[in-house]
PDB file of C-alpha atoms in Angstrom:
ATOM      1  CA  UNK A  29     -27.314   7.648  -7.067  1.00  0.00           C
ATOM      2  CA  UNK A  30     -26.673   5.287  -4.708  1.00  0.00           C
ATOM      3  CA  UNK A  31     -22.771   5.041  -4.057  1.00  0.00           C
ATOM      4  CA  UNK A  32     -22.858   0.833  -2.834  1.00  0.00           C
ATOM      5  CA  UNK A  33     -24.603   0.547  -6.694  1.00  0.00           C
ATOM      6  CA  UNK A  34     -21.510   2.526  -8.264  1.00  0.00           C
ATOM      7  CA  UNK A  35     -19.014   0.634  -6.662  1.00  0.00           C
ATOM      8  CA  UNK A  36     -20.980  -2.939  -7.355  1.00  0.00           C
ATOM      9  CA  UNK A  37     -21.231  -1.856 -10.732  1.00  0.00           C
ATOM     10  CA  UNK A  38     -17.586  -0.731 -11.383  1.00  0.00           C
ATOM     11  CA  UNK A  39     -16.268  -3.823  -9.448  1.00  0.00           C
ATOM     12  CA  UNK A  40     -18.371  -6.252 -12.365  1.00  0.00           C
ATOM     13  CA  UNK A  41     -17.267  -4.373 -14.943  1.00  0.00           C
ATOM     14  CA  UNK A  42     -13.760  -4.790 -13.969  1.00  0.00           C
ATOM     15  CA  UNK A  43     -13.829  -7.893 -12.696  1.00  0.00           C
ATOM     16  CA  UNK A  44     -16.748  -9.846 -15.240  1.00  0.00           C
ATOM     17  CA  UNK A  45     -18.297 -11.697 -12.619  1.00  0.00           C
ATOM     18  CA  UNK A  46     -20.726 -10.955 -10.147  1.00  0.00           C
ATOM     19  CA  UNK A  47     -19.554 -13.667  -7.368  1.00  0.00           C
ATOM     20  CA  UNK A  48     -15.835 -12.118  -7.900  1.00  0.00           C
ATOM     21  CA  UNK A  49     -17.547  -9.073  -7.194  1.00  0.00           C
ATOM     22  CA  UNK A  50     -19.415 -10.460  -4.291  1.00  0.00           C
ATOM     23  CA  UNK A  51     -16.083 -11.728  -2.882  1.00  0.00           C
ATOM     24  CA  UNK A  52     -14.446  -9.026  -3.277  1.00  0.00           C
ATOM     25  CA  UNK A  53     -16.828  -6.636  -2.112  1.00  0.00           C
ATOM     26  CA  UNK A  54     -17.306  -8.820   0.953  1.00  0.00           C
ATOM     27  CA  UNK A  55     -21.393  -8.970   0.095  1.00  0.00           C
ATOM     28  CA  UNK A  56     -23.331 -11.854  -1.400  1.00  0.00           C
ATOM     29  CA  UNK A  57     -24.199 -12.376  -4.990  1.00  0.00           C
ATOM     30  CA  UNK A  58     -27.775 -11.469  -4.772  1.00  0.00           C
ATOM     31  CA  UNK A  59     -26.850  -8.366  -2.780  1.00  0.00           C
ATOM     32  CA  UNK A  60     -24.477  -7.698  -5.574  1.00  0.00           C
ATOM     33  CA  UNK A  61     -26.720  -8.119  -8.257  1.00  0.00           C
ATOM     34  CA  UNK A  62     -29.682  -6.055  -6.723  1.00  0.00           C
ATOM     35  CA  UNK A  63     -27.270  -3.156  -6.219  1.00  0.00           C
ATOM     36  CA  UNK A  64     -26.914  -3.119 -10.075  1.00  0.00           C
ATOM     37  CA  UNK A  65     -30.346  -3.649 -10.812  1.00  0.00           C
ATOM     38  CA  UNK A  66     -31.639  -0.703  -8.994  1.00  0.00           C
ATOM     39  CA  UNK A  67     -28.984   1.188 -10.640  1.00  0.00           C
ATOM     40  CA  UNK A  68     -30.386  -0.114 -13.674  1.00  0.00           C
ATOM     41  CA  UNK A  69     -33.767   0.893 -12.757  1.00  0.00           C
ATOM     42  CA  UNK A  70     -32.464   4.390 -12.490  1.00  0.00           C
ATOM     43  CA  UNK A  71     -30.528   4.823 -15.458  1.00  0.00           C
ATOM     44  CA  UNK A  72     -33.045   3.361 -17.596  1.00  0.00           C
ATOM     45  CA  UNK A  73     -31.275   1.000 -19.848  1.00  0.00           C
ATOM     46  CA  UNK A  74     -29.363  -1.881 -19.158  1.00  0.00           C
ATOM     47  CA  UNK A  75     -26.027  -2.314 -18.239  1.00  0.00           C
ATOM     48  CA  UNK A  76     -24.724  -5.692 -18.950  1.00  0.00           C
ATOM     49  CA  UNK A  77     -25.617  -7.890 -21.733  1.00  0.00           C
ATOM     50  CA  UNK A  78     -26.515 -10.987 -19.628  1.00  0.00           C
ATOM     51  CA  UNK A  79     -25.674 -12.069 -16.269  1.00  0.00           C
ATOM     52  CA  UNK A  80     -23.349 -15.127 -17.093  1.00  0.00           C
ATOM     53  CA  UNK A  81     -19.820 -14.724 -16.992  1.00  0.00           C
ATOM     54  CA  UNK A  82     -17.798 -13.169 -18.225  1.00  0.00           C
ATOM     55  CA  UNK A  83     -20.477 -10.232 -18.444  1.00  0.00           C
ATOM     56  CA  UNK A  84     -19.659  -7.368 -20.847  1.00  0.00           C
ATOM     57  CA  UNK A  85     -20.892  -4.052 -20.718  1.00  0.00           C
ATOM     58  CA  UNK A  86     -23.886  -2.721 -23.169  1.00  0.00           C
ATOM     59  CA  UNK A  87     -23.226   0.310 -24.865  1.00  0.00           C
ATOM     60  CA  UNK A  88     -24.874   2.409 -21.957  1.00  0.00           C
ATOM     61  CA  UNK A  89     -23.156   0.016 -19.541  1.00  0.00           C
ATOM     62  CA  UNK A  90     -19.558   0.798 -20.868  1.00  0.00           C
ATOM     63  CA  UNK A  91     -20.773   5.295 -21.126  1.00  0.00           C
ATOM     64  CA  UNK A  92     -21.623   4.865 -17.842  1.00  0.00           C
ATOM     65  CA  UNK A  93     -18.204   3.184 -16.583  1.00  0.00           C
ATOM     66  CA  UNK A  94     -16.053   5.760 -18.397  1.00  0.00           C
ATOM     67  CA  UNK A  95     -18.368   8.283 -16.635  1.00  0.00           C
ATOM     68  CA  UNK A  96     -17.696   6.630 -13.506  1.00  0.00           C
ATOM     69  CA  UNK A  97     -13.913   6.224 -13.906  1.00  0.00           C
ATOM     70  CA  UNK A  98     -13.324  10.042 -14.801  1.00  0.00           C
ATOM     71  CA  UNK A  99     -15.328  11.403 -11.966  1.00  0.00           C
ATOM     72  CA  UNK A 100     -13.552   8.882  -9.359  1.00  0.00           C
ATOM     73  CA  UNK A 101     -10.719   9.960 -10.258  1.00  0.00           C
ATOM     74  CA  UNK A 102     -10.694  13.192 -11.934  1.00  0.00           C
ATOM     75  CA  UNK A 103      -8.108  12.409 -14.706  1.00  0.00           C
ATOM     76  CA  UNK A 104     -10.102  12.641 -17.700  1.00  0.00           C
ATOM     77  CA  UNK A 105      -8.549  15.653 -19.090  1.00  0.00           C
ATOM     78  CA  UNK A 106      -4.848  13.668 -18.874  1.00  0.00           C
ATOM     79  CA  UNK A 107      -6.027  10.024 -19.315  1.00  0.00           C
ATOM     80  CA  UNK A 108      -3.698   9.762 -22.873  1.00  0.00           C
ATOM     81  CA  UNK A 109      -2.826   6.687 -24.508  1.00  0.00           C
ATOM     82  CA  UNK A 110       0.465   6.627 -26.391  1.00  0.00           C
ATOM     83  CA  UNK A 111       2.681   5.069 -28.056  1.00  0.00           C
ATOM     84  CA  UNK A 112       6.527   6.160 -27.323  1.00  0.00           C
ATOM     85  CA  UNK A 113       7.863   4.413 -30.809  1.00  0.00           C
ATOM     86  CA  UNK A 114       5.552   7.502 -32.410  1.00  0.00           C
ATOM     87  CA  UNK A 115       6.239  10.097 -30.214  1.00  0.00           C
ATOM     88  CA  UNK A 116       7.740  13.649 -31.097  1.00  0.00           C
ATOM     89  CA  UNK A 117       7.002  15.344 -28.358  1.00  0.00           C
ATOM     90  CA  UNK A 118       8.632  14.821 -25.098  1.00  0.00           C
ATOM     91  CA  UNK A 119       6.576  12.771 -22.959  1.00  0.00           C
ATOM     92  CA  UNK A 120       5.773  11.782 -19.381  1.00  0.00           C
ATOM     93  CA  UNK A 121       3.928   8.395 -18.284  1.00  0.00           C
ATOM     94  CA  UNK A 122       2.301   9.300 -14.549  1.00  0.00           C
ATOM     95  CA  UNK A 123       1.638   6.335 -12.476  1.00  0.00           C
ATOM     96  CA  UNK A 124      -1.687   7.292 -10.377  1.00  0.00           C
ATOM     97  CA  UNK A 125      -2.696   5.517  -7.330  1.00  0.00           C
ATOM     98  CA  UNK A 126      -5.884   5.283  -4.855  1.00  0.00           C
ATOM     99  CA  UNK A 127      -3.371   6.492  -2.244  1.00  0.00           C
ATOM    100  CA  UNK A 128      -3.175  10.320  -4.301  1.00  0.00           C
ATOM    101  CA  UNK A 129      -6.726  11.161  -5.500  1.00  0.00           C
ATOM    102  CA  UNK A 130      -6.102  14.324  -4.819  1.00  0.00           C
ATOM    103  CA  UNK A 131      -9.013  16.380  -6.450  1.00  0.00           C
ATOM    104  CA  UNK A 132      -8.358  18.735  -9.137  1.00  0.00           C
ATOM    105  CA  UNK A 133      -5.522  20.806  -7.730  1.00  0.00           C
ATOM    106  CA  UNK A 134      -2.350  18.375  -7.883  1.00  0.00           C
ATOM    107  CA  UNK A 135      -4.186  17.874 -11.548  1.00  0.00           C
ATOM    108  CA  UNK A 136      -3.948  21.255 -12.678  1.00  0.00           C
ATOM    109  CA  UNK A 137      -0.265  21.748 -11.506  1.00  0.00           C
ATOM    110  CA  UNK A 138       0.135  19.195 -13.331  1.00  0.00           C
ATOM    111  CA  UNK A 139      -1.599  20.016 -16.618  1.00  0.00           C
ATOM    112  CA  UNK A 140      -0.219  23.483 -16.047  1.00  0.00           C
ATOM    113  CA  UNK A 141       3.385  21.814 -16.456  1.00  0.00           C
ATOM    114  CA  UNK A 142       2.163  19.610 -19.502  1.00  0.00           C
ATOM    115  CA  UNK A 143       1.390  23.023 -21.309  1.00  0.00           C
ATOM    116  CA  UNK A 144       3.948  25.371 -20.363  1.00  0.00           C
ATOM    117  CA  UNK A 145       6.985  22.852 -21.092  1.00  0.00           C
ATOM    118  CA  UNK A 146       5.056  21.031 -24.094  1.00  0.00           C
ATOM    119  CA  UNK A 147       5.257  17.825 -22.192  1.00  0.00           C
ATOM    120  CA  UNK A 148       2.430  15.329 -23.575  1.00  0.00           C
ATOM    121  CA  UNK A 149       1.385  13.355 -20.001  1.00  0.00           C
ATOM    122  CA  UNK A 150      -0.024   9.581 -20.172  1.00  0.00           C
ATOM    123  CA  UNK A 151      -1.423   8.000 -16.748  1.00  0.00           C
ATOM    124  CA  UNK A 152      -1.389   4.563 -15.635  1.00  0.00           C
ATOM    125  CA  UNK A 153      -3.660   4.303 -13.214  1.00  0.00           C
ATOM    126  CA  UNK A 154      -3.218   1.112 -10.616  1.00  0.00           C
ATOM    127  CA  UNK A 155      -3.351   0.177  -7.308  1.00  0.00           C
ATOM    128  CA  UNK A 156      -0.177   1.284  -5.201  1.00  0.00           C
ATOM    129  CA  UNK A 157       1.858  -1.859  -5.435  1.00  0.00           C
ATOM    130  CA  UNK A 158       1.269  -2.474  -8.977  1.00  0.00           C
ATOM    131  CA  UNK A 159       2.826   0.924  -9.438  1.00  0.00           C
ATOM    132  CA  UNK A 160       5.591   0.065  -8.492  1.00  0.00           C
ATOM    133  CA  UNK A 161       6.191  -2.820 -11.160  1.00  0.00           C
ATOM    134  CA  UNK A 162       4.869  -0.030 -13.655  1.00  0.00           C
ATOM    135  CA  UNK A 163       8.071   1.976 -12.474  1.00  0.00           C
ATOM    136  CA  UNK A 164      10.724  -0.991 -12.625  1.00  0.00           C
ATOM    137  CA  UNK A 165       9.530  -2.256 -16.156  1.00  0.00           C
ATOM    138  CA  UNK A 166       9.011   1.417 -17.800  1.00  0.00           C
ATOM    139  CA  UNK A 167       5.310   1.362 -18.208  1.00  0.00           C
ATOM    140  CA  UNK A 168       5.540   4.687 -15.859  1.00  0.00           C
ATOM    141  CA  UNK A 169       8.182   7.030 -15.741  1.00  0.00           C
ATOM    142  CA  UNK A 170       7.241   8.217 -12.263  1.00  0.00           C
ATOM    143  CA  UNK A 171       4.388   7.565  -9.680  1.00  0.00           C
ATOM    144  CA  UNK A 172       2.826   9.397  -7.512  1.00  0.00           C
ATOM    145  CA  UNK A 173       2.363   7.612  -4.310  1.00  0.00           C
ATOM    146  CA  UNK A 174       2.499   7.912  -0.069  1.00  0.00           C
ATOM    147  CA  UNK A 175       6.134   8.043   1.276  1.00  0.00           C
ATOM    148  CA  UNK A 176       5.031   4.696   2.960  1.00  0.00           C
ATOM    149  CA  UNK A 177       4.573   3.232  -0.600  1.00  0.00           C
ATOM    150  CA  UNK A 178       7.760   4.181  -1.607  1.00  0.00           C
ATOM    151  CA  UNK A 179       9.259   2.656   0.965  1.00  0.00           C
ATOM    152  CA  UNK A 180       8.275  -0.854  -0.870  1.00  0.00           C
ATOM    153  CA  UNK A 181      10.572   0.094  -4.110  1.00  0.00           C
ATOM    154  CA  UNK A 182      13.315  -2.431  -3.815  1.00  0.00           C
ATOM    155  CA  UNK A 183      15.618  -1.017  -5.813  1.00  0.00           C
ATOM    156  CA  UNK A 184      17.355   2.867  -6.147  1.00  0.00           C
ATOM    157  CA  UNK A 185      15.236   5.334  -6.893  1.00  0.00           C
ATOM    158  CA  UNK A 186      14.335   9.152  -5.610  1.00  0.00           C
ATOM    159  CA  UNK A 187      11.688  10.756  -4.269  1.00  0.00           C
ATOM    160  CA  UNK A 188      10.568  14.306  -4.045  1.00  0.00           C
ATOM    161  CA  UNK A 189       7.644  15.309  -1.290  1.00  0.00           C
ATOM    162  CA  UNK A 190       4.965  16.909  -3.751  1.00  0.00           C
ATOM    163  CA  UNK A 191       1.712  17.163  -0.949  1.00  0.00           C
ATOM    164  CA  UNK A 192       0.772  16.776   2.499  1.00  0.00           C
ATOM    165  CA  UNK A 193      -3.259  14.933   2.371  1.00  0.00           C
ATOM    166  CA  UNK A 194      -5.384  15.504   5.597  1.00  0.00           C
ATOM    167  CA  UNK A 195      -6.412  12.938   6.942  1.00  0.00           C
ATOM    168  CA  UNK A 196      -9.993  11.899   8.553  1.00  0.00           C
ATOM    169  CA  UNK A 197     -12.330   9.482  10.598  1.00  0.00           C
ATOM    170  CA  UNK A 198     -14.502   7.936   7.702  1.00  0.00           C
ATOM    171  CA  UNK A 199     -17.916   6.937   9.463  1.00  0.00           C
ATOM    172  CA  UNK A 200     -20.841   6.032   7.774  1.00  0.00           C
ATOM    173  CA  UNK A 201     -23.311   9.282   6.536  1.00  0.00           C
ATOM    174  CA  UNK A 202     -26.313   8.262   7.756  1.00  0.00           C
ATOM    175  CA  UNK A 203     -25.387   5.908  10.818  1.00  0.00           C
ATOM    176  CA  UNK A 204     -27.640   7.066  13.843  1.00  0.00           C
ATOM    177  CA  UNK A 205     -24.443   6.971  16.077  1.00  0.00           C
ATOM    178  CA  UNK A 206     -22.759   9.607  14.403  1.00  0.00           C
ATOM    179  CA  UNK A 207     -26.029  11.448  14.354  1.00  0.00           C
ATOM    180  CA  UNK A 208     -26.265  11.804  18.215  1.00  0.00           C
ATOM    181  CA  UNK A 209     -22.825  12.084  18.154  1.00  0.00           C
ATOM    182  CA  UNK A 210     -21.591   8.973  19.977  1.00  0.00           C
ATOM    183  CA  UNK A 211     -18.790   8.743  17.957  1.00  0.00           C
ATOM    184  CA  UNK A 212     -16.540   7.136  20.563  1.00  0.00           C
ATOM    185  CA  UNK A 213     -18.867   4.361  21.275  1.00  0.00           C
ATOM    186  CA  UNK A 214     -18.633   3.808  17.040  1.00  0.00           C
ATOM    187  CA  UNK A 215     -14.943   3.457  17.505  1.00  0.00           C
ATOM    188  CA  UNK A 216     -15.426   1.100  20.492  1.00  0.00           C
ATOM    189  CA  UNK A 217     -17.830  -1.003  19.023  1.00  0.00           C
ATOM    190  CA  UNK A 218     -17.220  -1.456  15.353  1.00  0.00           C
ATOM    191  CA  UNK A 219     -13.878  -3.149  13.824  1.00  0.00           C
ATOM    192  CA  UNK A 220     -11.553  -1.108  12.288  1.00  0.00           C
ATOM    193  CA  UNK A 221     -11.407  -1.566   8.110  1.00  0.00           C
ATOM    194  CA  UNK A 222      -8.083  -1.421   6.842  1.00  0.00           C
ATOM    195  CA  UNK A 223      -6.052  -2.870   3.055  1.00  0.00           C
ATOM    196  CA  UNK A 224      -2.693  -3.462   2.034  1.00  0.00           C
ATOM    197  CA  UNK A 225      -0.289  -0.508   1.008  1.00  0.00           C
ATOM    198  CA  UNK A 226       2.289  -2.189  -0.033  1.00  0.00           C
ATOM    199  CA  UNK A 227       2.444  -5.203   2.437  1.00  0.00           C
ATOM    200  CA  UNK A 228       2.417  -8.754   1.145  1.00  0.00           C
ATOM    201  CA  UNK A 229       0.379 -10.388   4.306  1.00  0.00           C
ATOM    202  CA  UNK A 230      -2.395  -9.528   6.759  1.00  0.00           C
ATOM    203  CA  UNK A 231      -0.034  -9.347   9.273  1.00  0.00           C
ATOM    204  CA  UNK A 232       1.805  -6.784   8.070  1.00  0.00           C
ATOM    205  CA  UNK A 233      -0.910  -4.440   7.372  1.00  0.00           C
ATOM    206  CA  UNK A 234      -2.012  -5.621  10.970  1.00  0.00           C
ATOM    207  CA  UNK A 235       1.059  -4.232  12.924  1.00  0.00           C
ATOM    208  CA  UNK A 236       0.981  -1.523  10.634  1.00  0.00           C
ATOM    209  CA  UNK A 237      -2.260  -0.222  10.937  1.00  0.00           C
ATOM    210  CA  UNK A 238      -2.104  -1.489  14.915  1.00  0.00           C
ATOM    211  CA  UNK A 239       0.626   0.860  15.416  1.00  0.00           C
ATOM    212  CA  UNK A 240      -1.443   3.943  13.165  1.00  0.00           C
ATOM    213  CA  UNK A 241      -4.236   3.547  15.857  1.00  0.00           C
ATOM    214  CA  UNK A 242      -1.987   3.701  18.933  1.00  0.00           C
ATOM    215  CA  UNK A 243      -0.742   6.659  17.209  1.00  0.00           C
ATOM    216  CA  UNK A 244      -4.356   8.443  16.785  1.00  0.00           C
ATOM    217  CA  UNK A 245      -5.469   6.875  20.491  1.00  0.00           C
ATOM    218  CA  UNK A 246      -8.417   4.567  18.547  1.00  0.00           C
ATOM    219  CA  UNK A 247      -8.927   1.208  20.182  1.00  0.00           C
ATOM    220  CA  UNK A 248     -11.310  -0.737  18.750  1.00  0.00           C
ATOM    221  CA  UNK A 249     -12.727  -4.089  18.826  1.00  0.00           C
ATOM    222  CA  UNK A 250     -10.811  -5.651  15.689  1.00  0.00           C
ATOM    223  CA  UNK A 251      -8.421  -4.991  12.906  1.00  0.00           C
ATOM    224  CA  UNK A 252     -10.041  -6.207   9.405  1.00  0.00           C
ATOM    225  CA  UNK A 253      -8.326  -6.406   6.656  1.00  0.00           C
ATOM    226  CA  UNK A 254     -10.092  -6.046   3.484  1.00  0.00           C
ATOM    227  CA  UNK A 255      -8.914  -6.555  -0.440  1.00  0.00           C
ATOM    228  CA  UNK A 256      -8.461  -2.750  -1.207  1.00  0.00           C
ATOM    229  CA  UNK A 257      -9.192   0.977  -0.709  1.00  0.00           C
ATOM    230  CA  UNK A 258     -12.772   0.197  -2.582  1.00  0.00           C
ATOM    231  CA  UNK A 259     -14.079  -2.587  -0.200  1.00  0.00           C
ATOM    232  CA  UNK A 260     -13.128  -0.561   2.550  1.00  0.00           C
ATOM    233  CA  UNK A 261     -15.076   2.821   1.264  1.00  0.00           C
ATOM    234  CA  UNK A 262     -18.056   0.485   0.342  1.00  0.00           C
ATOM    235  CA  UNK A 263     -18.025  -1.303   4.105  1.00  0.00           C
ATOM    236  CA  UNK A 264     -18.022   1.613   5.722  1.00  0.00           C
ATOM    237  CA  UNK A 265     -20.660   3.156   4.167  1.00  0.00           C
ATOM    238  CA  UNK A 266     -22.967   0.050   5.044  1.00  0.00           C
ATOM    239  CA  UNK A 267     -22.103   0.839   8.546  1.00  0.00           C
ATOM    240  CA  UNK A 268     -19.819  -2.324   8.952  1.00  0.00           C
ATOM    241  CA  UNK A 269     -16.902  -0.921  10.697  1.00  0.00           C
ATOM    242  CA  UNK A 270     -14.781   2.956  10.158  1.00  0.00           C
ATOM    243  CA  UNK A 271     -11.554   4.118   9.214  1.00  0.00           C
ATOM    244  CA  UNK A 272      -9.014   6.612   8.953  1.00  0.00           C
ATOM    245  CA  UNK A 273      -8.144   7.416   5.562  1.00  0.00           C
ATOM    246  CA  UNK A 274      -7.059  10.331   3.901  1.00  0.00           C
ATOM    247  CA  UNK A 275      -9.744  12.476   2.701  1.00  0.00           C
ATOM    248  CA  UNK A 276      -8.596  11.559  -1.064  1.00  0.00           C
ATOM    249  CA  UNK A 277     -10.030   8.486  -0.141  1.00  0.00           C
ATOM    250  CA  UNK A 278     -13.238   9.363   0.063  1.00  0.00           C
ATOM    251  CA  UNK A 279     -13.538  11.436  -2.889  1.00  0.00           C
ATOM    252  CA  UNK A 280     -16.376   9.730  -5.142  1.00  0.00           C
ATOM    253  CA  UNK A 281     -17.593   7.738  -2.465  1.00  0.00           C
ATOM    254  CA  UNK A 282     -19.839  10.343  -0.366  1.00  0.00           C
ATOM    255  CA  UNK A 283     -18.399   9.508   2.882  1.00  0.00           C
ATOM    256  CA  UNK A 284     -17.768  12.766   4.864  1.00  0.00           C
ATOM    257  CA  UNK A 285     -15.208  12.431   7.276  1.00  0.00           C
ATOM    258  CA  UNK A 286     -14.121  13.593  10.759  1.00  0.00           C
ATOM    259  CA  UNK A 287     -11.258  15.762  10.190  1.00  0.00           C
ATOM    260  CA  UNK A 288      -8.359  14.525  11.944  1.00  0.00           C
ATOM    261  CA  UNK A 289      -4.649  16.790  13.318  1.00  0.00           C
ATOM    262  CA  UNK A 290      -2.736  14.448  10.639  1.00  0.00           C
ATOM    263  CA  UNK A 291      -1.520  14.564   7.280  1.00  0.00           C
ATOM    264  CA  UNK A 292      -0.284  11.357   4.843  1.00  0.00           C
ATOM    265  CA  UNK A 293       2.773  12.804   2.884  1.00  0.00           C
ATOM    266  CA  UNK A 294       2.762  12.472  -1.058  1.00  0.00           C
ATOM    267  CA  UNK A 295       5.535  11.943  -3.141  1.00  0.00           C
ATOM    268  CA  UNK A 296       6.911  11.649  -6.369  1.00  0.00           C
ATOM    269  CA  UNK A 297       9.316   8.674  -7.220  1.00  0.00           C
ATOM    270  CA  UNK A 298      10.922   7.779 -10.282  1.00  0.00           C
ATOM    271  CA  UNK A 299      13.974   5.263 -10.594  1.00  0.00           C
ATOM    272  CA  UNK A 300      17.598   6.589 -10.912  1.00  0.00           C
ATOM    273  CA  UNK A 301      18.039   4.817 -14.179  1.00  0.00           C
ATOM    274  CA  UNK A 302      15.244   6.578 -16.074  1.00  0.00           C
ATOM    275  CA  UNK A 303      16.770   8.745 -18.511  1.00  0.00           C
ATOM    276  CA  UNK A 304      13.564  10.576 -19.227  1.00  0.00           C
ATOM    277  CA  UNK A 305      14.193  14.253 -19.728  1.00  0.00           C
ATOM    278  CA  UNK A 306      10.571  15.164 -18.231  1.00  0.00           C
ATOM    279  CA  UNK A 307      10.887  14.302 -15.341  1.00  0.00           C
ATOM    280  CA  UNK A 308      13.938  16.587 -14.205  1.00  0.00           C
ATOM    281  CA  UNK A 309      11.641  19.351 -15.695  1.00  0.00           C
ATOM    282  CA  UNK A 310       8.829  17.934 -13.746  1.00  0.00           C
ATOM    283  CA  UNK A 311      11.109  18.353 -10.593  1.00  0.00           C
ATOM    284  CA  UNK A 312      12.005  21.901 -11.046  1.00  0.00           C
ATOM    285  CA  UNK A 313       9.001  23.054 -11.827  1.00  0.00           C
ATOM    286  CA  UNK A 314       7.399  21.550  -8.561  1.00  0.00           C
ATOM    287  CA  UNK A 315      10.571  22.874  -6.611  1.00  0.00           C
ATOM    288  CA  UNK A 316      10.067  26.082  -8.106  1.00  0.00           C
ATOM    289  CA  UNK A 317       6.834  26.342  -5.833  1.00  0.00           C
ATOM    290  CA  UNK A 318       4.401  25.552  -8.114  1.00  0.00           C
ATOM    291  CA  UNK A 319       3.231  22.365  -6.423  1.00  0.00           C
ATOM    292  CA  UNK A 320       0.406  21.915  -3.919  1.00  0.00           C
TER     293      UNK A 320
END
């Protein structure tokens, strides 16, 4: 299937409007709405009841979303809902961010824990700094996020290194650059993509990510700074600009990347004042080795 049509799709489901889509997305309405139409085409029914806002998902339309969402993310097999007033069992909330997307190995550590310890696990699944307002008002018990995230929790809380995440070059599949190999003239003539994680302005994620490429001796053209990890993904695969992402990033998207000599560092955080039992267990376990 064509991976711009997934991530139009997902976006107007989420979002219930194909011109917040288009915004978002950084495309145009009718480019948005084609997208979805050829995806249409190729499932066969429709997706959406109508095109006026807000739109709501047809019965296909919403199978196809959850299909989506589980594969993007891989946490269909731990995606609980719960209620703590009913709860016998002892229990663990897991905030899960775009920055971790680890594949299926982090996930069965952790469903390995859930079983042996009897632990029922929830997720919350966000973007990075909404994960961290899950932590302060109890809606997660711990997140999994970058050490760079953390570093946005204003208040005292610990952190445990769980994961080291290669990083890579993310260039477009198909662009004829990378076919003949001119990668350095991609780097020198296309802008950089980048998002927020964690900062409050573009010019914070600009210094940031301005000091990242320094670091990995990239100088391109231009810094953009898009809405989030999706836009970015979806960009680059149009051929609008590159990045360097960790290869978590990419999963779902079909973007192969250029591996690069680096590694993001992952990290559990919970706040001192959570009195949850699970998550000391949750520590020892992963101290005990058992963690990627």
């Amino acid at each position: 299937m064509n991976q711009s049509a997934i991530v139009c799709f997902l976006a107007a489901a989420r979002t219930g409007s194909f011109s917040e889509t288009a915004k978002e997305l950084y495309l145009t309405r009718q480019a948005v709405s084609k997208n979805i139409q050829e995806l249409e085409k190729e499932v066969g029914y429709p997706l959406f009841h109508s095109r006026k806002t807000p739109l709501t998902l047809t019965v296909a339309g919403s199978r196809l979303y959850d299909y989506f969402f589980s594969v993007d993310y891989d946490l269909s097999s731990v995606r609980r809902i719960f209620d703590r007033s009913i709860l016998e069992r002892p229990h663990l909330r897991l905030g899960w961010g775009t920055w971790v997307r680890p594949g299926s190995e982090l996930l069965d550590r952790l469903l390995d824990f859930s079983e042996s310890e009897g632990v029922l696990l929830g997720v919350v699944q966000d973007r990075e700094k909404a994960l961290l307002d899950h932590l302060r008002t109890g809606e997660a018990d711990v997140i999994l996020a970058s050490r760079y995230i953390s570093s946005f929790l204003r208040e005292p809380y610990t952190s445990m290194p769980i994961a080291e995440l290669p990083m890579g070059l993310a260039i477009a599949r198909d662009d004829p650059l990378r076919e003949t190999g001119d990668i350095a003239r991609i780097m020198a003539e296309r802008p950089y993509l980048a998002c927020a994680a964690g900062e409050s302005s573009e010019r914070e994620v600009t210094v940031r990510v301005s000091r990242e490429l320094v670091s990995y001796q990239v100088m391109p053209p231009r810094i953009e700074v898009l809405p989030n990890v999706e836009t970015v993904m979806l960009q680059v695969m149009l051929g609008n600009g590159f990045s360097c992402s960790p290869n978590a990033h990419l999963y779902g998207y079909g973007i192969e990347a250029i591996p690069l000599d680096r590694t993001v560092s992952m990290c559990m955080v919970w706040l001192d004042r959570n009195e949850n039992p699970s998550i000391p267990a949750l520590r020892k376990w992963l101290e005990r080795g058992e963690s990627v």
